[in-house]
Each structure stands twice: as structure tokens, then as C-alpha cells.
Short mmCIF file of C-alpha atoms and ligand atoms in Angstrom, two decimals:
data_model
loop_
_atom_site.label_atom_id
_atom_site.label_comp_id
_atom_site.label_asym_id
_atom_site.label_seq_id
_atom_site.Cartn_x
_atom_site.Cartn_y
_atom_site.Cartn_z
CA UNK O 213 4.10 -19.47 15.74
CA UNK O 214 7.77 -20.36 15.28
CA UNK O 215 8.39 -20.76 11.72
CA UNK O 216 8.42 -17.23 9.81
CA UNK O 217 6.68 -16.89 6.83
CA UNK O 218 6.27 -13.72 4.08
CA UNK O 219 2.78 -12.48 4.01
CA UNK O 220 1.11 -10.66 1.16
CA UNK O 221 -1.93 -8.15 1.48
CA UNK O 222 -3.59 -6.70 -1.78
CA UNK O 223 -6.62 -5.08 -2.76
CA UNK O 224 -8.49 -2.02 -3.53
CA UNK O 225 -7.95 1.32 -2.34
CA UNK O 226 -9.03 2.36 1.26
CA UNK O 227 -10.19 -1.57 1.61
CA UNK O 228 -8.46 -2.05 5.10
CA UNK O 229 -5.17 -3.45 3.74
CA UNK O 230 -2.93 -1.35 6.33
CA UNK O 231 -4.95 -1.75 9.27
CA UNK O 232 -4.96 -5.87 9.03
CA UNK O 233 -1.52 -5.40 7.66
CA UNK O 234 -0.29 -3.23 10.86
CA UNK O 235 -2.86 -5.64 12.94
CA UNK O 236 -1.17 -8.80 11.83
CA UNK O 237 2.63 -7.22 11.99
CA UNK O 238 1.98 -6.36 15.88
CA UNK O 239 0.58 -9.59 16.91
CA UNK O 240 3.39 -11.94 15.37
CA UNK O 241 6.12 -9.09 15.68
CA UNK O 242 6.56 -9.35 11.94
CA UNK O 243 8.04 -6.15 9.94
CA UNK O 244 5.65 -4.27 8.02
CA UNK O 245 6.28 -2.31 4.78
CA UNK O 246 3.78 -0.65 3.25
CA UNK O 247 4.45 0.12 -0.39
CA UNK O 248 1.77 2.53 -0.96
CA UNK O 249 3.66 4.93 1.06
CA UNK O 250 6.51 4.58 -1.36
CA UNK O 251 4.44 5.26 -4.44
CA UNK O 252 2.78 7.92 -2.72
CA UNK O 253 6.69 9.17 -1.34
CA UNK O 254 7.48 9.19 -5.10
CA UNK O 255 4.36 10.96 -6.26
CA UNK O 256 4.84 13.72 -3.85
CA UNK O 257 8.74 14.35 -4.71
CA UNK O 258 7.60 14.38 -8.46
CA UNK O 259 5.13 16.96 -7.91
CA UNK O 260 7.28 18.94 -5.72
CA UNK O 261 10.17 18.85 -8.48
CA UNK O 262 7.72 19.20 -11.59
CA UNK O 263 9.14 16.32 -13.00
CA UNK O 264 7.33 15.28 -16.38
CA UNK O 265 6.51 11.47 -15.67
CA UNK O 266 6.34 10.76 -19.34
CA UNK O 267 9.58 11.92 -19.80
CA UNK O 268 12.34 8.38 -18.83
CA UNK O 269 15.23 10.42 -18.52
CA UNK O 270 13.43 12.89 -15.95
CA UNK O 271 11.88 9.71 -14.43
CA UNK O 272 15.36 8.30 -13.52
CA UNK O 273 16.96 11.46 -12.38
CA UNK O 274 14.15 11.82 -10.16
CA UNK O 275 14.32 7.78 -8.99
CA UNK O 276 18.20 8.57 -8.49
CA UNK O 277 17.73 11.62 -6.36
CA UNK O 278 14.79 9.78 -3.92
CA UNK O 279 15.60 7.81 -0.70
CA UNK O 280 12.59 6.39 0.68
CA UNK O 281 12.82 5.19 4.24
CA UNK O 282 10.55 3.95 7.21
CA UNK O 283 11.31 4.67 11.20
CA UNK O 284 8.67 3.68 14.02
CA UNK O 285 7.82 6.99 15.75
CA UNK O 286 5.50 7.00 18.85
CA UNK O 287 4.64 3.34 17.76
CA UNK O 288 3.79 4.55 14.25
CA UNK O 289 5.47 3.38 11.05
CA UNK O 290 6.11 6.81 9.47
CA UNK O 291 7.99 7.07 6.02
CA UNK O 292 11.01 9.61 4.94
CA UNK O 293 11.42 10.70 1.89
CA UNK O 294 15.26 12.24 1.46
CA UNK O 295 15.50 12.38 5.50
CA UNK O 296 12.03 14.31 5.67
CA UNK O 297 9.10 12.96 7.25
CA UNK O 298 6.49 12.86 4.72
CA UNK O 299 4.21 10.67 6.45
CA UNK O 300 1.56 13.41 6.66
CA UNK O 301 1.84 14.95 3.37
CA UNK O 302 1.52 11.81 1.35
CA UNK O 303 -1.70 11.00 2.69
CA UNK O 304 -3.03 14.38 1.83
CA UNK O 305 -5.57 14.34 -1.24
CA UNK O 306 -3.25 16.09 -3.68
CA UNK O 307 -0.78 13.04 -3.71
CA UNK O 308 -3.72 10.28 -3.86
CA UNK O 309 -5.10 12.43 -6.81
CA UNK O 310 -1.68 11.67 -8.67
CA UNK O 311 -0.18 8.79 -7.18
CA UNK O 312 -1.67 6.08 -9.53
CA UNK O 313 -0.52 7.68 -12.99
CA UNK O 314 3.32 7.40 -11.24
CA UNK O 315 2.60 3.97 -9.95
CA UNK O 316 1.75 2.81 -13.50
CA UNK O 317 5.34 4.01 -14.74
CA UNK O 318 7.58 1.12 -15.19
CA UNK O 319 10.53 2.58 -14.21
CA UNK O 320 8.97 3.63 -11.19
CA UNK O 321 7.32 0.32 -10.29
CA UNK O 322 10.58 -1.42 -11.33
CA UNK O 323 12.73 0.51 -8.61
CA UNK O 324 10.08 0.21 -6.24
CA UNK O 325 9.74 -3.56 -6.59
CA UNK O 326 13.78 -4.13 -6.52
CA UNK O 327 13.42 -2.12 -3.09
CA UNK O 328 10.57 -4.03 -1.50
CA UNK O 329 12.33 -7.24 -2.34
CA UNK O 330 15.12 -6.21 -1.04
CA UNK O 331 13.69 -4.75 2.35
CA UNK O 332 11.42 -7.98 2.56
CA UNK O 333 14.15 -10.61 2.18
CA UNK O 334 13.67 -12.02 5.24
CA UNK O 335 10.86 -14.52 6.53
CA UNK O 336 8.70 -12.64 9.23
CA UNK O 337 7.79 -9.92 7.02
CA UNK O 338 4.17 -8.57 6.01
CA UNK O 339 3.48 -6.28 2.86
CA UNK O 340 0.35 -4.23 1.77
CA UNK O 341 -0.02 -3.32 -1.95
CA UNK O 342 -1.31 -3.87 -5.24
CA UNK O 343 1.13 -6.41 -6.92
CA UNK O 344 2.84 -7.98 -3.69
CA UNK O 345 1.47 -11.66 -4.46
CA UNK O 346 1.53 -11.29 -7.95
CA UNK O 347 4.67 -9.81 -8.79
CA UNK O 348 6.50 -8.71 -5.48
CA UNK O 349 6.86 -11.87 -3.61
CA UNK O 350 4.91 -14.71 -5.85
CA UNK O 351 5.96 -17.31 -3.27
CA UNK O 352 4.62 -15.84 -0.44
CA UNK O 353 3.38 -18.27 2.04
CA UNK O 354 -0.05 -16.40 2.24
CA UNK O 355 -1.61 -14.06 0.01
CA UNK O 356 -4.86 -11.98 1.00
CA UNK O 357 -6.88 -10.27 -1.20
CA UNK O 358 -9.13 -7.68 0.51
CA UNK O 359 -11.91 -6.07 -0.95
CA UNK O 360 -15.29 -4.03 0.54
CA UNK O 361 -17.83 -2.13 -1.20
CA UNK O 362 -17.28 1.38 -2.13
CA UNK O 363 -19.85 3.11 0.45
CA UNK O 364 -17.61 1.13 3.06
CA UNK O 365 -14.41 2.43 2.02
CA UNK O 366 -15.26 6.02 1.38
CA UNK O 367 -16.69 6.01 4.92
CA UNK O 368 -13.65 4.82 6.41
CA UNK O 369 -11.41 7.36 4.20
CA UNK O 370 -13.55 10.18 5.24
CA UNK O 371 -13.24 9.26 8.86
CA UNK O 372 -9.45 9.18 8.23
CA UNK O 373 -8.89 12.15 6.85
CA UNK O 374 -11.24 14.09 9.12
CA UNK O 375 -9.50 12.87 11.91
CA UNK O 376 -6.28 14.24 10.53
CA UNK O 377 -8.30 17.81 10.19
CA UNK O 378 -8.91 17.41 6.26
CA UNK O 379 -12.09 18.58 5.26
CA UNK O 380 -13.31 16.67 2.59
CA UNK O 381 -16.60 15.34 0.78
CA UNK O 382 -17.43 11.87 0.62
CA UNK O 383 -17.97 12.39 -2.98
CA UNK O 384 -14.64 13.62 -3.64
CA UNK O 385 -13.23 10.60 -1.64
CA UNK O 386 -15.34 7.91 -3.69
CA UNK O 387 -14.44 9.43 -7.05
CA UNK O 388 -10.69 8.92 -6.15
CA UNK O 389 -10.85 5.37 -4.88
CA UNK O 390 -12.61 4.61 -8.01
CA UNK O 391 -10.30 6.44 -10.63
CA UNK O 392 -7.34 4.38 -8.57
CA UNK O 393 -8.94 1.13 -8.60
CA UNK O 394 -9.50 1.73 -12.22
CA UNK O 395 -6.10 3.04 -12.98
CA UNK O 396 -4.51 0.58 -11.07
CA UNK O 397 -6.53 -2.37 -12.19
CA UNK O 398 -6.07 -1.61 -16.19
CA UNK O 399 -2.35 -0.45 -16.28
CA UNK O 400 -0.12 -2.37 -18.47
CA UNK O 401 3.03 -2.91 -15.73
CA UNK O 402 1.58 -4.87 -12.96
CA UNK O 403 -1.89 -4.69 -12.43
CA UNK O 404 -4.02 -5.06 -9.57
CA UNK O 405 -5.39 -8.07 -9.63
CA UNK O 406 -6.08 -11.15 -7.29
CA UNK O 407 -3.11 -13.65 -7.33
CA UNK O 408 -4.72 -17.35 -8.15
CA UNK O 409 -3.84 -18.55 -5.18
CA UNK O 410 -4.66 -15.41 -2.66
CA UNK O 411 -7.28 -16.08 -0.32
CA UNK O 412 -10.12 -13.36 -0.64
CA UNK O 413 -11.76 -11.19 2.08
CA UNK O 414 -14.66 -9.10 1.98
CA UNK O 415 -14.35 -7.01 4.79
CA UNK O 416 -17.72 -4.57 3.96
CA UNK O 417 -19.21 -6.28 7.27
CA UNK O 418 -16.19 -7.07 9.38
CA UNK O 419 -15.12 -5.08 12.58
CA UNK O 420 -11.06 -4.87 12.40
CA UNK O 421 -10.69 -7.23 15.24
CA UNK O 422 -13.03 -9.69 13.73
CA UNK O 423 -10.78 -9.81 10.70
CA UNK O 424 -7.51 -9.54 12.60
CA UNK O 425 -8.50 -12.25 14.40
CA UNK O 426 -9.54 -14.49 11.10
CA UNK O 427 -6.26 -13.66 9.56
CA UNK O 428 -4.60 -14.59 12.43
CA UNK O 429 -6.22 -18.05 12.25
CA UNK O 430 -5.08 -18.12 8.56
CA UNK O 431 -1.50 -17.57 9.27
CA UNK O 432 -1.27 -19.95 11.99
CA UNK O 433 -2.70 -22.58 9.49
CA UNK O 434 -0.16 -21.53 6.92
CA UNK O 435 2.78 -21.55 9.53
CA UNK O 436 1.87 -24.86 10.43
CA UNK O 437 1.77 -26.64 7.22
O1 CDP R 645 -4.06 3.35 1.36
P1 CDP R 645 -4.87 3.27 -0.06
O2 CDP R 645 -5.55 1.74 -0.32
O3 CDP R 645 -5.38 4.70 -0.39
O4 CDP R 645 -3.82 3.19 -1.13
P2 CDP R 645 -2.55 3.23 -0.97
O5 CDP R 645 -1.89 1.65 -0.76
O6 CDP R 645 -1.27 4.13 -0.20
O7 CDP R 645 -1.47 3.11 -2.55
C1 CDP R 645 -1.49 3.84 -3.16
C2 CDP R 645 -1.62 4.28 -4.52
O8 CDP R 645 0.06 3.49 -4.72
C3 CDP R 645 -2.21 2.73 -5.06
O9 CDP R 645 -3.47 3.40 -5.56
C4 CDP R 645 -1.58 2.46 -6.43
O10 CDP R 645 -1.44 3.40 -7.56
C5 CDP R 645 -0.25 2.55 -5.89
N1 CDP R 645 0.13 1.54 -5.45
C6 CDP R 645 0.83 0.40 -6.58
O11 CDP R 645 1.13 0.76 -7.81
N2 CDP R 645 1.25 -0.68 -6.13
C7 CDP R 645 1.36 -1.23 -4.83
N3 CDP R 645 2.24 -2.18 -4.24
C8 CDP R 645 1.05 -0.42 -3.83
C9 CDP R 645 0.35 1.13 -4.22
#
């Protein structure tokens, strides 16, 4: 697998995109960019600084003051906001509850997309998000669109949050996932939608290993074609 490609992984909330993308990145020694973490970091900043997201000037000042970086810490991709490790905070429900509204703001999208395009300009990169195959890297050699049924997605996120010591009910999680899917799919600016040339993967009944094996086979085909 010598030829490096760009891989876009898009799909619905909590459908295993990041697990898959991290697995592929590790197997191929590719760089991994978690674009959702970037929108989550902007959201955290807006909450902490009480930024009015309907005010373009306020949003622009916030974006000018925001610096998002990723570092690998103990083998884990970790998000930093203005030098502070925010990996844990950005996954909490108070951020999940607001992130889709913030991510629908065009100024926010423009700034994040620009940074993602810069971060991913070298081939040998995999990005997970909502608009990677349609907007950020429309020329990506491999585009995957992930989906899974709501029960499976809810259970996965429940387990993830419980493992981090957050107590939450499945009902609250399911409501948040559906709420985000709705806003993400219906927003005016770069909505979540499958790229025409994306391969759809419903992983409701696939294990992490099965989906990884399947997608690595797809990567191999693309690299050799
Ligand atoms: O991991 P999960 O599926 O819960 O979501 P995420 O990938 O962390 O993304 C959080 C939110 O960021 C999404 O619900 C979208 O509102 C937004 N997002 C986006 O608009 N565009 C992207 N490329 C990635 C995320």
C-alpha cells in the first residue's frame, strides 16, 4: 500500500465513524483528523464565553481568539483549545446539546473547513465528519458514509459515556442524536448528506473488527486502482 490517498468518513451521530477512522489511520499509519472535535471545541468556547452565536461580529471575534490543535497523548488523539486539553469536556452532554446549532453557523463552518483543508493537504489522511466528502475534500479517493440504527447508536454512546463516569439515560442520548441528525441534515450551509460517490456502510450488525476489515479492503482497492 504505497500510494497514499485521502479518505472521507461521513455519517450520522454516533454511528462509529471515529472508531473506524482511528482504526484505519492506525492500520495504514495515516493522519487522523476528528472534525467533530473541532466543532465541539468551538461550541465549548462559545458556552464558556457566553458568545451570542446569532451575532456575526461576536462569532468572528470568538473564531479569531480560538486555536484548536490535536496532540497524541498516551496513544490517544487529544483536542486542545487555546493550549488547554479539552478532550474530556467536549464530549460531555452540555456540549453535545449545543454543537449542532454552532456548527450550522456559516462563519464557523468557513473557518473550520479552511483549517481542515490545511491540516489534510498531504495525502495519507483520514477525516471523519459530516461534510468531508461533499465540501472539505470533494476529490477524496475513498468516501465512506456510515449509518446504523438509532438503538445501536444509542447503546454505543451510552456505553462510551458510562465508561467515562457520566450517568445518563438512553432516552436522553437518543433524543440528542436524533436532534443533531435533524439539524445537521437540514441546515442551509453544507448539510450532512451522502456524497454521490460515497460507499454506504450500515454497521448496525457489524463488529468493530468486521467494519475495519471490510473498509481496509476498500482502501486497498482504491489505492491500487
Ligand atoms: O461523535 P458524534 O457522532 O457524536 O459527533 P461528532 O463527530 O463529534 O460531531 C459533533 C457535531 O459537530 C455534529 O453533530 C455536527 O453538528 C458537527 N459537525 C459538522 O457539522 N461537520 C463536521 N464535519 C463534523 C461535525
